[in-house]
Every structure is written in structure tokens, then in C-alpha cells.
Tab-separated table of C-alpha atoms and ligand atoms in Angstrom:
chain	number	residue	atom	x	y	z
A	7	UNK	CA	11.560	-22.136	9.535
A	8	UNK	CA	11.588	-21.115	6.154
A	9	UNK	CA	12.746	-17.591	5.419
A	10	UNK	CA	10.220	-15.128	3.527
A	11	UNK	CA	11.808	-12.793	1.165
A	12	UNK	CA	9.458	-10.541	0.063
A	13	UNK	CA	10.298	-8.458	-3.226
A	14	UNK	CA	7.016	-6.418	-3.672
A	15	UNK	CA	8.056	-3.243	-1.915
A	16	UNK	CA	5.746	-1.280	-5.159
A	17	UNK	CA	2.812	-3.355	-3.981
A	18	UNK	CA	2.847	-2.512	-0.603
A	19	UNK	CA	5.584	-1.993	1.991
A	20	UNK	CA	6.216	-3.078	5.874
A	21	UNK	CA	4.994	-0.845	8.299
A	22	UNK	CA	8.185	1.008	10.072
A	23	UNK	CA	8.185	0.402	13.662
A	24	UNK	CA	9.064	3.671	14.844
A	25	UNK	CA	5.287	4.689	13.113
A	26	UNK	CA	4.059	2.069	14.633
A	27	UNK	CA	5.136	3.167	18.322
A	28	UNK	CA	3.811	6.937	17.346
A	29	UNK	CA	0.578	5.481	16.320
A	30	UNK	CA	-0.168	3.584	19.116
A	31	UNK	CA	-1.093	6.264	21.634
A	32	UNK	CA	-3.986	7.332	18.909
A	33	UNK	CA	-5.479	4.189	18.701
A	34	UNK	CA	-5.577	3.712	22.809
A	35	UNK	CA	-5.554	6.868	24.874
A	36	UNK	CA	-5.775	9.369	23.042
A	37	UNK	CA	-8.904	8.603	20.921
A	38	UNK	CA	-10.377	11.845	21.103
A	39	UNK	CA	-11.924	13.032	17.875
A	40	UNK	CA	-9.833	16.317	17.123
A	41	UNK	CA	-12.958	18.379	15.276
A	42	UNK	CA	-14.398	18.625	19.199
A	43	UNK	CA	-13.629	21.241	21.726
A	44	UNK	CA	-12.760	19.542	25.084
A	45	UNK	CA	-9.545	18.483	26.362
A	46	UNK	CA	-9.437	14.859	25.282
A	47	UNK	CA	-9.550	16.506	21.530
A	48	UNK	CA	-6.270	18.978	22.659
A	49	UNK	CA	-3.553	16.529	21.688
A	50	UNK	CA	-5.056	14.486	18.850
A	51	UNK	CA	-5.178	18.163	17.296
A	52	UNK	CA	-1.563	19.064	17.959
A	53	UNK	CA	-1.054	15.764	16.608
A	54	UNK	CA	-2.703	16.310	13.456
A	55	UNK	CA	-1.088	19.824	12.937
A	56	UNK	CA	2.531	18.269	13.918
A	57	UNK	CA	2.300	15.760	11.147
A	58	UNK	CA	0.756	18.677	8.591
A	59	UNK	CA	3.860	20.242	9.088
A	60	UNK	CA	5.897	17.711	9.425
A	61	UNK	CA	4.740	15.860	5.818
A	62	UNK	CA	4.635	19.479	4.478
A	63	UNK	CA	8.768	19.798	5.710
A	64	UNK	CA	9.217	16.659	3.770
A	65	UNK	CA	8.258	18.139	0.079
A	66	UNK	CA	8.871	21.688	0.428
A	67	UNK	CA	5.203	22.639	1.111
A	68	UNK	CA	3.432	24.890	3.221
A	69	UNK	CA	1.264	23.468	6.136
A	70	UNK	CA	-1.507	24.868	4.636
A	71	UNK	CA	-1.146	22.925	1.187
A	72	UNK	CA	-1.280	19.229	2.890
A	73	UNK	CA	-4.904	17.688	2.875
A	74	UNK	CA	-5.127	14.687	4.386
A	75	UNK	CA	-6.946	11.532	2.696
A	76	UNK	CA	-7.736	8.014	2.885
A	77	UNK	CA	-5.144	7.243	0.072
A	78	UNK	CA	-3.569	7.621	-3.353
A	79	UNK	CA	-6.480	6.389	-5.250
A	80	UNK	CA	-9.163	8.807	-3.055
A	81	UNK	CA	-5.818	11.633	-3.699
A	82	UNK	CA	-5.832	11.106	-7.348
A	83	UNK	CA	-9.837	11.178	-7.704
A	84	UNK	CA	-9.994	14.431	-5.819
A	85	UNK	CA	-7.346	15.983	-7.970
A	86	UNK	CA	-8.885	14.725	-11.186
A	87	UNK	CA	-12.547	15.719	-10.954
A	88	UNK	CA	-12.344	18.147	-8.131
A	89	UNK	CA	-10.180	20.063	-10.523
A	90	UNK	CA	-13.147	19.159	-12.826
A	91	UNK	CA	-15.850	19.987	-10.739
A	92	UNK	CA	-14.415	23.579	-10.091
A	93	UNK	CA	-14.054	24.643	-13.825
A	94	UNK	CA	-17.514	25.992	-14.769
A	95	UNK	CA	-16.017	26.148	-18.628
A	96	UNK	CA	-16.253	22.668	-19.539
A	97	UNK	CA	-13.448	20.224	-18.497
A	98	UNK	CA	-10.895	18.657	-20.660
A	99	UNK	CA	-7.969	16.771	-19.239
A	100	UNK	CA	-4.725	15.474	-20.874
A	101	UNK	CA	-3.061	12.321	-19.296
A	102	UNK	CA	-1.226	9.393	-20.283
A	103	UNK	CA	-2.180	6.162	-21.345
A	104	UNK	CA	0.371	4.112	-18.412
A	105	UNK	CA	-1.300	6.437	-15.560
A	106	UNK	CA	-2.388	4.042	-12.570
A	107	UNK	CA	-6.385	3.241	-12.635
A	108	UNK	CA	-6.530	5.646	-10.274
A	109	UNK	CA	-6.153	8.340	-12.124
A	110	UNK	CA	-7.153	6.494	-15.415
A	111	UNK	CA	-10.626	5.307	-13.768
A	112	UNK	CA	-11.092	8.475	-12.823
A	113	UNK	CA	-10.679	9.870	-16.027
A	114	UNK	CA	-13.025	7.192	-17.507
A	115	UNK	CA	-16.186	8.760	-14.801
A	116	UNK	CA	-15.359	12.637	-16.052
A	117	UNK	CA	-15.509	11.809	-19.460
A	118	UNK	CA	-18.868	9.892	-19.181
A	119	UNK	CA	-19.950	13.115	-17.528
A	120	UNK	CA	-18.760	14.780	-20.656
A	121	UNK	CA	-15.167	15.469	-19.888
A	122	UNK	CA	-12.854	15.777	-22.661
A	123	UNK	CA	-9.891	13.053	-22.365
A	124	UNK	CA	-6.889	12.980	-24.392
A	125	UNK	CA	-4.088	10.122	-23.679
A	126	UNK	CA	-0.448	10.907	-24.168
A	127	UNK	CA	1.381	7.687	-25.530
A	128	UNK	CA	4.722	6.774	-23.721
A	129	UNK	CA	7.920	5.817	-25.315
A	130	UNK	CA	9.329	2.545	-25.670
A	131	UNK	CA	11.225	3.190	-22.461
A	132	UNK	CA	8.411	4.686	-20.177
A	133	UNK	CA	8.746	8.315	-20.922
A	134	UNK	CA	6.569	11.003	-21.473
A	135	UNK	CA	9.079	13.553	-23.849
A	136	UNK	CA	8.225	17.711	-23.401
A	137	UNK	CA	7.756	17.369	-27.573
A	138	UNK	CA	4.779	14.734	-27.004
A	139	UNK	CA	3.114	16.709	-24.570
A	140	UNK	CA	3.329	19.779	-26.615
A	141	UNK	CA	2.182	18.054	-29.631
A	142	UNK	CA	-1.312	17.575	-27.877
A	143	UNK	CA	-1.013	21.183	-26.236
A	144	UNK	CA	-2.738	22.829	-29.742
A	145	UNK	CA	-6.110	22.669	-27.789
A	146	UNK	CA	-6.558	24.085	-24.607
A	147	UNK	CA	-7.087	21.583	-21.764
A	148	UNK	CA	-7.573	22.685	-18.161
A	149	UNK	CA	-5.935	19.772	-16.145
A	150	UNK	CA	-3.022	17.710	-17.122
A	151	UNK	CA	-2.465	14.713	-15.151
A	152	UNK	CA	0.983	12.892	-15.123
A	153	UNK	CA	2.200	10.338	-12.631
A	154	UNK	CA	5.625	10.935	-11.059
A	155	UNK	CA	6.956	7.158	-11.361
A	156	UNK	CA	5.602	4.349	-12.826
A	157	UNK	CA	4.107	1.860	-10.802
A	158	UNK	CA	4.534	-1.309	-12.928
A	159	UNK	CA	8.303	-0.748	-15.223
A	160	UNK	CA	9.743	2.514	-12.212
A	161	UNK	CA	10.667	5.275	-15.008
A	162	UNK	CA	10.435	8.684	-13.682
A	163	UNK	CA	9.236	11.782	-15.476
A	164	UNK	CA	10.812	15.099	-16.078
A	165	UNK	CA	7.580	16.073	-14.593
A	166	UNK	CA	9.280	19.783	-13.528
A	167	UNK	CA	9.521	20.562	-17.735
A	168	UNK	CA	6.536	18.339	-17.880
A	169	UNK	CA	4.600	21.418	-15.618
A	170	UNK	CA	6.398	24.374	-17.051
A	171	UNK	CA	4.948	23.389	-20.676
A	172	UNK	CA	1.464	23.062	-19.281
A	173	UNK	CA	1.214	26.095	-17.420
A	174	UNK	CA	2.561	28.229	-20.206
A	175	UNK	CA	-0.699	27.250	-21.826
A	176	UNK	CA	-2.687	28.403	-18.345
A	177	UNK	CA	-3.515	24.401	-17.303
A	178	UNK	CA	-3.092	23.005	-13.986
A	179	UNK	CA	-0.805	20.079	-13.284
A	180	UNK	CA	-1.297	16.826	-11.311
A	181	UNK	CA	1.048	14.559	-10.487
A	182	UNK	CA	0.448	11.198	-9.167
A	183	UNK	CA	3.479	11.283	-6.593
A	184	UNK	CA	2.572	7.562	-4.728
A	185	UNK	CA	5.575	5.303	-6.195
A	186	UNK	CA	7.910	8.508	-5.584
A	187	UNK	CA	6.996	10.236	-2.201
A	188	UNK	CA	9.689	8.948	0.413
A	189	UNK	CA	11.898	7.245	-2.246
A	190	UNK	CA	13.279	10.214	-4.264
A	191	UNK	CA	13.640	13.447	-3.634
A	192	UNK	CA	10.803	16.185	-4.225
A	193	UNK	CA	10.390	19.434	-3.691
A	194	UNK	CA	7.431	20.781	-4.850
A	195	UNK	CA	8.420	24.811	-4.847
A	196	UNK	CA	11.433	23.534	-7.086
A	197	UNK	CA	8.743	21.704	-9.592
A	198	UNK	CA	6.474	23.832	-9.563
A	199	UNK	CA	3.387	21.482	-9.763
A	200	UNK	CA	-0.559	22.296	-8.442
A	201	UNK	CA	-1.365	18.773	-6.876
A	202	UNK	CA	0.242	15.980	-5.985
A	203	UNK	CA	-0.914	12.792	-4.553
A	204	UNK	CA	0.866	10.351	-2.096
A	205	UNK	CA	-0.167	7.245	0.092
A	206	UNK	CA	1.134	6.247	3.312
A	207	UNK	CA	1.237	1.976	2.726
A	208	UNK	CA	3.937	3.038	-0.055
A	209	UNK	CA	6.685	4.527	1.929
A	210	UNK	CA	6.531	2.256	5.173
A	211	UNK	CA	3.553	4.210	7.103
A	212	UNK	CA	-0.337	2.776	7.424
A	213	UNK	CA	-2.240	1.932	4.661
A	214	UNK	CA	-5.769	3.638	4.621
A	215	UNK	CA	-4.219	7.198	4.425
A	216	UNK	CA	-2.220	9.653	2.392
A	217	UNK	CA	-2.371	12.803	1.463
A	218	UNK	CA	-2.882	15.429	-1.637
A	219	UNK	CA	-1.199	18.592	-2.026
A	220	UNK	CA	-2.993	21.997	-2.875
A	221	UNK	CA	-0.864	24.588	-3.998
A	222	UNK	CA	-2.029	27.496	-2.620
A	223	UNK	CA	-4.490	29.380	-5.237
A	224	UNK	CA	-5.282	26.036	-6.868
A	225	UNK	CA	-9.087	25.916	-8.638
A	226	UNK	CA	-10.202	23.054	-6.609
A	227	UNK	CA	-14.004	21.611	-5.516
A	228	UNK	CA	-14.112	19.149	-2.411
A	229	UNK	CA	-14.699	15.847	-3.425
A	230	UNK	CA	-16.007	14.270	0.350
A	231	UNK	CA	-18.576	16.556	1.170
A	232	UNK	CA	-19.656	16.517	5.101
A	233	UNK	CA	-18.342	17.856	7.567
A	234	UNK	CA	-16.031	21.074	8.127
A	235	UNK	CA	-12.873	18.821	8.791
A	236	UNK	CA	-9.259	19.814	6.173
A	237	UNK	CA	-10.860	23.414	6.525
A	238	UNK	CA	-14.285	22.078	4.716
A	239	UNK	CA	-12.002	20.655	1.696
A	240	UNK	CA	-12.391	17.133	2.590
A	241	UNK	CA	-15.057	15.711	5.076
A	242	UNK	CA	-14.740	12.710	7.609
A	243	UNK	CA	-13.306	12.267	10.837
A	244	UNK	CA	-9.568	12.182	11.204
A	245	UNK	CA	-7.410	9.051	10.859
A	246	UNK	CA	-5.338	10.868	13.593
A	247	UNK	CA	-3.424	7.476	13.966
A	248	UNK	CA	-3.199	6.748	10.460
A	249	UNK	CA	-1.673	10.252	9.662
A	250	UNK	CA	0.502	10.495	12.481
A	251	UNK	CA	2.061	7.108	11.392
A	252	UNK	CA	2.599	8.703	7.812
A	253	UNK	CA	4.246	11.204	9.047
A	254	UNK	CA	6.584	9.796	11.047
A	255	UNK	CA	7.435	7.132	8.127
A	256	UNK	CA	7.831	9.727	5.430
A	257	UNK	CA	10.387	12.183	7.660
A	258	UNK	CA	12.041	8.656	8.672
A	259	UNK	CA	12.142	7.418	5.121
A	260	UNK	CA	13.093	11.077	4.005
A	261	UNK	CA	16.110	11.382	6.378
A	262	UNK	CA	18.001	7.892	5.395
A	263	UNK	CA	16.521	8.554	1.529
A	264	UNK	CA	19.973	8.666	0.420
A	265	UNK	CA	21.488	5.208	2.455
A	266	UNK	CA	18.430	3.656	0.930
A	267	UNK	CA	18.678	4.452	-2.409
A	268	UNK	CA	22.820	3.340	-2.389
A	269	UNK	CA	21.916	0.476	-0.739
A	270	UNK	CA	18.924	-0.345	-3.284
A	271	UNK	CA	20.916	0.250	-6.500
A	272	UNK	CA	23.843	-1.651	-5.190
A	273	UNK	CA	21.108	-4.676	-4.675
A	274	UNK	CA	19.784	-3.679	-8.137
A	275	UNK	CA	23.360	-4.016	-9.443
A	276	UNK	CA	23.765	-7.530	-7.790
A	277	UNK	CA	20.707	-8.577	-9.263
A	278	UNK	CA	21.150	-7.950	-12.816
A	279	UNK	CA	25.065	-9.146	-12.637
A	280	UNK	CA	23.813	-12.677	-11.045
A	281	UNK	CA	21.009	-13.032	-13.774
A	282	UNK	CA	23.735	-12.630	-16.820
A	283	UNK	CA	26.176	-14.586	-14.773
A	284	UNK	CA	23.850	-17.477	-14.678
A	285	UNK	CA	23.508	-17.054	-18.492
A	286	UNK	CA	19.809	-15.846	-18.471
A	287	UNK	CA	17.959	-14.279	-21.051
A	288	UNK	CA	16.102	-11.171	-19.955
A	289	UNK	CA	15.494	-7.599	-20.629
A	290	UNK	CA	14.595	-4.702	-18.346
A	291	UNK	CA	11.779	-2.044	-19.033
A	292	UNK	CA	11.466	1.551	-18.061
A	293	UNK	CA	14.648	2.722	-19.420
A	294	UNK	CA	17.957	4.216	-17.443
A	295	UNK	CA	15.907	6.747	-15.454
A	296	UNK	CA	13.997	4.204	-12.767
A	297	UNK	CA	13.174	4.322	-8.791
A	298	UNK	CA	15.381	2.643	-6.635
A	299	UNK	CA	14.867	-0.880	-6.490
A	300	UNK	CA	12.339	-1.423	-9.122
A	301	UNK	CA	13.003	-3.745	-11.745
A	302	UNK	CA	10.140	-4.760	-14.391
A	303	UNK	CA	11.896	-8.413	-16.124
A	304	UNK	CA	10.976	-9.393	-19.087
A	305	UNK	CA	12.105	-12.943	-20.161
A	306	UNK	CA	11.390	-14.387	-23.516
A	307	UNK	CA	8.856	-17.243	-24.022
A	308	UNK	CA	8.791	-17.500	-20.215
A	309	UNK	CA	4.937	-16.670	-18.089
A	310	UNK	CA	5.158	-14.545	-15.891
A	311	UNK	CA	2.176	-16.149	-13.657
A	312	UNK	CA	3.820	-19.389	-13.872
A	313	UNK	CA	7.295	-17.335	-12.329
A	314	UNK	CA	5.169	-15.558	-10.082
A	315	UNK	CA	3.644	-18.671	-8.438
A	316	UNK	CA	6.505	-20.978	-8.769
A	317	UNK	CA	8.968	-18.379	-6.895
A	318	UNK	CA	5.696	-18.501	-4.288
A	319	UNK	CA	6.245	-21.714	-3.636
A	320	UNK	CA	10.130	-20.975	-3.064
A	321	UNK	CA	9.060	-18.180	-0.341
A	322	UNK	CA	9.517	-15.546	-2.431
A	323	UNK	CA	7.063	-12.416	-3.707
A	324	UNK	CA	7.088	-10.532	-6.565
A	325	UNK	CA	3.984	-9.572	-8.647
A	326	UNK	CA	3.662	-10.018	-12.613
A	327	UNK	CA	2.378	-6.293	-12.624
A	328	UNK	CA	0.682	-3.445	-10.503
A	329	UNK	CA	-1.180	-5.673	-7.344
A	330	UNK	CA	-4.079	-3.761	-8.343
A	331	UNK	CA	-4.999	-5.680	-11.901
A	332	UNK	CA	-2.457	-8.897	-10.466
A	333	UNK	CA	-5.763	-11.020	-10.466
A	334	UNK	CA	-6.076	-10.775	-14.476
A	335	UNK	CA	-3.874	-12.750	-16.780
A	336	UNK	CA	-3.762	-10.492	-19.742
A	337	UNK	CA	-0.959	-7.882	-19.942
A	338	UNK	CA	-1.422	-4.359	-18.320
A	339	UNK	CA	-2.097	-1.568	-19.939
A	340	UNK	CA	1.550	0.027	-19.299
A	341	UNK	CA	3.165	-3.014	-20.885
A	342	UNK	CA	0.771	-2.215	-23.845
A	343	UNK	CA	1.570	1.712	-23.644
A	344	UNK	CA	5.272	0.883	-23.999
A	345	UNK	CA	4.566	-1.485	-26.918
A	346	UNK	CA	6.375	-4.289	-25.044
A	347	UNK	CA	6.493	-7.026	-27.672
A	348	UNK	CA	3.757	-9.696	-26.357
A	349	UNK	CA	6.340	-12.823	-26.231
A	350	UNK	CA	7.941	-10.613	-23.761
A	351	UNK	CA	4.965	-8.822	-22.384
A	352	UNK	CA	3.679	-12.420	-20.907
A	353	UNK	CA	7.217	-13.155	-19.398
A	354	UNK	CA	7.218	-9.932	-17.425
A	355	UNK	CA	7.557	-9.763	-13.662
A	356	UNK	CA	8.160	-6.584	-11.005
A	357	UNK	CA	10.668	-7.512	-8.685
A	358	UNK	CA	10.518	-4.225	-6.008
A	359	UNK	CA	13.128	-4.357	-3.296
A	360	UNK	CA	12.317	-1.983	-0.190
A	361	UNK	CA	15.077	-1.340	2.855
A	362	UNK	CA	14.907	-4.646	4.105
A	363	UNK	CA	16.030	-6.328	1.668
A	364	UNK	CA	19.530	-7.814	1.508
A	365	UNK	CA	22.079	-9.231	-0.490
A	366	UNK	CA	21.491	-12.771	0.628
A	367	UNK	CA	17.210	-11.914	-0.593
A	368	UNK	CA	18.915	-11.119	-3.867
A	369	UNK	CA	21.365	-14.160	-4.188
A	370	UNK	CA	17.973	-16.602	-3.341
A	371	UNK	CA	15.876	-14.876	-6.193
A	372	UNK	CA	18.766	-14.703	-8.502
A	373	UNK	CA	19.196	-18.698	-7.692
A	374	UNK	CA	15.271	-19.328	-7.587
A	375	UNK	CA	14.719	-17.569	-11.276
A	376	UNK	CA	17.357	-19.251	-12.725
A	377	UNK	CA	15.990	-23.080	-11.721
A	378	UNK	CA	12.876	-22.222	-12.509
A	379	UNK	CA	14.101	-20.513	-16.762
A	380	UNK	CA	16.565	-23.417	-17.062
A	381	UNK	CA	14.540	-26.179	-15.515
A	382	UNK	CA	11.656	-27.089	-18.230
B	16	PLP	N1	-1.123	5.515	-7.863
B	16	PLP	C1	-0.083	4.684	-8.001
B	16	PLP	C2	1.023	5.046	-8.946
B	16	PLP	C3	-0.015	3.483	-7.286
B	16	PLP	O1	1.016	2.658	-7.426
B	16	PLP	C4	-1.092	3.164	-6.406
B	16	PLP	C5	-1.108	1.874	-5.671
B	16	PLP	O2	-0.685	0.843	-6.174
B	16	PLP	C6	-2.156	4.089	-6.269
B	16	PLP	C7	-2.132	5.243	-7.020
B	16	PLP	C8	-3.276	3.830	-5.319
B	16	PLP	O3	-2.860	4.090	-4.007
B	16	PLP	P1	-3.659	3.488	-2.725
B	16	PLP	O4	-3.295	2.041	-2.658
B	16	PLP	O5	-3.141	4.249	-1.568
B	16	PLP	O6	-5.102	3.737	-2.959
């Protein structure tokens, strides 16, 4: 049978097993819904306060601060105009122009509402410097909004600076924390930011849940209104499976971080070294400063759909950009924010390697891009 080697760990990553086996008592015994007060509720409750503390251990959080959600995107819309909702003054938000929809989307809705929105440009090499963000500090803004890690080119932000420079001018700070939760190390005491949004599917849990942290004091209006569930801050029943799988896959992910991220930047290194071995032409976005594992290609004159589909065929996955706008042909938004020269911009792919992967996945993409760029 052929082998699949699949290379879009950013997209979407396998669900770990050990999540899977603490899940599956949720789904079939204990189905109890946890808001009720007789005994079938008891352990779907302890559940559900196990895994607040648990994800809570994981970033340096209090119990208390962890609200659970359906998601990064529903995480990011809370943060963005919940935080909006709660400031009677008028809202005006500063974020950056490579955000994910998510957040950008969201953005988009406040401003029709008569938000303010101002879009910090990146540099060349996926940063967002302290100097820009100061430079668009002169007017006061009451949320500032920028992601961890980039979803589509994997730089990282020096979001703890990043926060210090917006809360010396009194704003609160959101960072989009999906690509990063689970992969690198955070602690949010240590960067001192207000909310922060995470998703299960990312970091080998269930997709359909995730979580946003509330830093305790934080200005913020529910965005689900219903019932009294996440102490009235976010209405619905509990995905008691769904969160105790995320859980579980975070403190597992958390507790081998390091082993993962050797093992990913040693594949990393293999995969680079075999590309200019073979004499191919390609450059890599998103700077020195990138998550483990995340490359974003760009080869000259090639198309990165064509790449895309043709290493398809070969059993391998890898996505052109984020797998949220991978149905369009024309080149996302965070290639544009970085200015990516369009010749290159349409030859760009995101190769993401996860845990699984191995050296031999590496050697059969290295071998599988280089028929396809030397074969016409
Ligand atoms: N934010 C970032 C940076 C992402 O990469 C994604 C998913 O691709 C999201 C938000 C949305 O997360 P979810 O798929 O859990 O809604």
C-alpha cells in the first residue's frame, strides 16, 4: 500500500491516542451534562475542573483564567469584540495586517459597527518590531491584537515587549496563541498578556474546542449568551469530551515539547540541506525566529497549486497557504503583508512537519519536489 506522508501539521494535526482513550469514557458512559445536579453529572464535572487546571498548569495560568470554547476562531472573536463590547468609550483596536481571518474578520464586523481599526504592517521577515507598534501608539486604542506565530510563513513575535509597550499606554493585549500553544513554550505570568486564544485540533487534541484565557481583572463582555455555564462568561453545554481530550494532548505535547522541537529542527535541517543538495532554487519566509517544523518555500517561477497537487498525487500533503483561504488561487494576505515578490509569492508552499514525521517523510518530499522543479 502506498505510504501517506502528511506534511500539514499547521493545518490540522492527528489526534494523540492517549486523548483519544481519555475521551472515550465522555462520549459513552459518562454522558452526563455537568451544569445538572445528580450523580451522573459528578464526574463529567471533576472532569471538566481536572482539565481547567490541568490546561491552566500548562501556561502558567490560574484555573480561574481558562474559558473553555468551541475553538480558535470562536477564542479570537470573543477576545476581539467582547473586549469591544465591554468598553462603553468607543472601541478602537490596533492589529496587524498577517493576523489569521479570525481575528482579521473579526476586526472587519467591529469596525462596521463603528470600531476604529488600525493595521500594523510586518517586516519583510514576518515581524512585528516594538518601534512599529509604538509608531501607531500616538492615539489611544483600547485593544491590541497580535498573533503569537504565524500561521502561513511560522515567525514568532516578541509578543512579551510587544504587551509591555501596549499596556504602558493603558490597552489590553490579545494574542492569538493557536500555531504556538503546545509547540513552544508559554507562560503567560512571564508575558504578561490579557487574552490568549488556543485550539485543541492544533496541538494533537479534538477539533471543535479550545480555549481563551482571561487574565484575571480583564474588561471583558460574554460573547455566547445563554446559559450560566464558564461562570455565565460563555453559554452552551460542555464539550466535556472535547476538553478533556485537549487537555490531555496539551500536558502530553507540553511534557515531550522539548524532544519534539529537537527532533523537528533536526528534520527541518534535513530538509533544507537535501533541497540545496539537489541544486534547487528556493527561499524560505518568516525569517530566523520560526516554530518548529514550519517551513513557508518559495520557489521562483514555480505554482504553488500545481506543487501542491502534483506532490498529492505522490501521497504527500502540504498546503500552498493557511487551509482556511487554500480553496482561492490568489496569494494570501500574509504573503502580501511581507511584500513577498509575486514571482515568488505564486511558487510558495507550507510544508508543516508534526511528531510523526520522520526522516524517511523528509527524504520522499525532498525527492518528490525536486522531480517535480527539474522535470518541465
Ligand atoms: N488562528 C490561527 C493562527 C490559526 O492558524 C487558526 C486555524 O488555522 C485559527 C486561528 C482558527 O482556529 P480553529 O480552526 O480552531 O477555529
Amino acid at each position: 500500500m502506498k505510504r501517506f506522508i502528511y506534511a500539514d501539521n499547521a493545518a490540522t494535526t492527528p489526534l494523540d491516542p492517549s486523548a483519544f482513550e481519555a475521551m472515550k469514557p465522555y462520549l459513552l458512559q459518562e454522558y452526563g451534562n455537568a451544569s445538572q445536579p445528580y450523580s451522573l453529572a459528578r464526574q463529567p464535572k471533576k472532569a471538566l475542573r481536572e482539565a481547567r487546571e490541568s490546561i491552566a498548569r500548562c501556561i502558567g495560568a490560574a484555573p480561574e483564567e481558562i474559558f473553555f470554547t468551541s475553538g480558535g476562531t470562536e477564542s479570537d472573536n470573543w477576545a476581539i469584540k467582547g473586549s469591544a463590547f465591554s468598553n462603553a468609550n468607543g472601541s478602537s483596536i490596533l492589529t496587524s495586517a498577517f493576523e489569521h481571518h479570525a481575528v482579521l474578520h473579526a476586526c472587519r464586523a467591529m469596525e462596521r459597527m463603528g470600531a476604529s481599526v488600525r493595521y500594523l504592517s510586518p517586516s519583510a521577515d514576518g515581524q512585528i518590531s516594538p518601534d512599529a507598534l509604538r509608531a501607531q501608539l500616538s492615539a489611544p486604542i483600547h485593544l491590541a491584537s497580535i498573533m503569537f506565530a504565524n500561521n502561513e510563513i511560522g515567525s514568532i513575535q516578541p509578543i512579551q515587549e510587544l504587551c509591555e509597550i501596549v499596556h504602558e499606554h493603558g490597552a489590553v493585549f490579545h494574542t492569538d496563541a493557536v500555531q504556538a500553544v503546545g509547540h513552544i513554550p508559554i507562560d503567560v505570568e512571564r508575558l504578561g498578556v490579557d487574552l490568549l486564544s488556543a485550539s485543541a485540533h492544533k496541538f494533537n487534541g479534538p477539533k471543535g474546542v479550545g480555549f481563551l484565557f482571561v487574565r484575571r481583572g480583564t474588561p471583558l463582555s460574554p460573547y455566547l449568551d445563554g446559559g450560566a455555564q464558564e461562570r455565565g462568561m460563555r453559554a452552551g453545554t460542555e464539550n466535556v469530551a472535547g476538553i478533556v481530550g485537549m487537555a490531555r494532548a496539551l500536558s502530553a505535547n507540553v511534557s515531550e515539547m522539548a524532544d519534539h522541537r529537537r527532533h523537528l529542527r533536526n528534520l527541518e535541517r534535513q530538509l533544507l540541506e537535501g533541497l540545496r543538495a539537489g541544486g534547487i532554487a528556493f527561499s524560505r519566509n518568516g525569517g530566523t525566529c520560526t516554530l518548529p517544523g514550519l517551513l513557508s518555500l518559495s520557489f521562483p517561477n514555480a505554482d504553488g497549486e500545481a506543487l501542491l497537487h502534483r506532490l498529492d498525487l505522490m501521497g504527500i500533503a502540504v498546503s500552498t497557504g493557511s487551509a482556511c483561504n487554500s480553496q482561492r488561487t490568489e496569494i494570501s494576505h500574509v504573503l502580501k503583508a511581507i511584500k513577498l515578490e509575486e514571482s515568488l509569492a505564486r511558487g510558495t508552499i507550507r510544508i508543516s512537519l508534526g511528531r510523526e514525521n520522520t526522516e524517511a517523510d523528509v527524504t520522499a518530499i525532498v525527492q518528490g519536489l525536486s522531480k517535480i522543479l527539474t522535470s518541465p
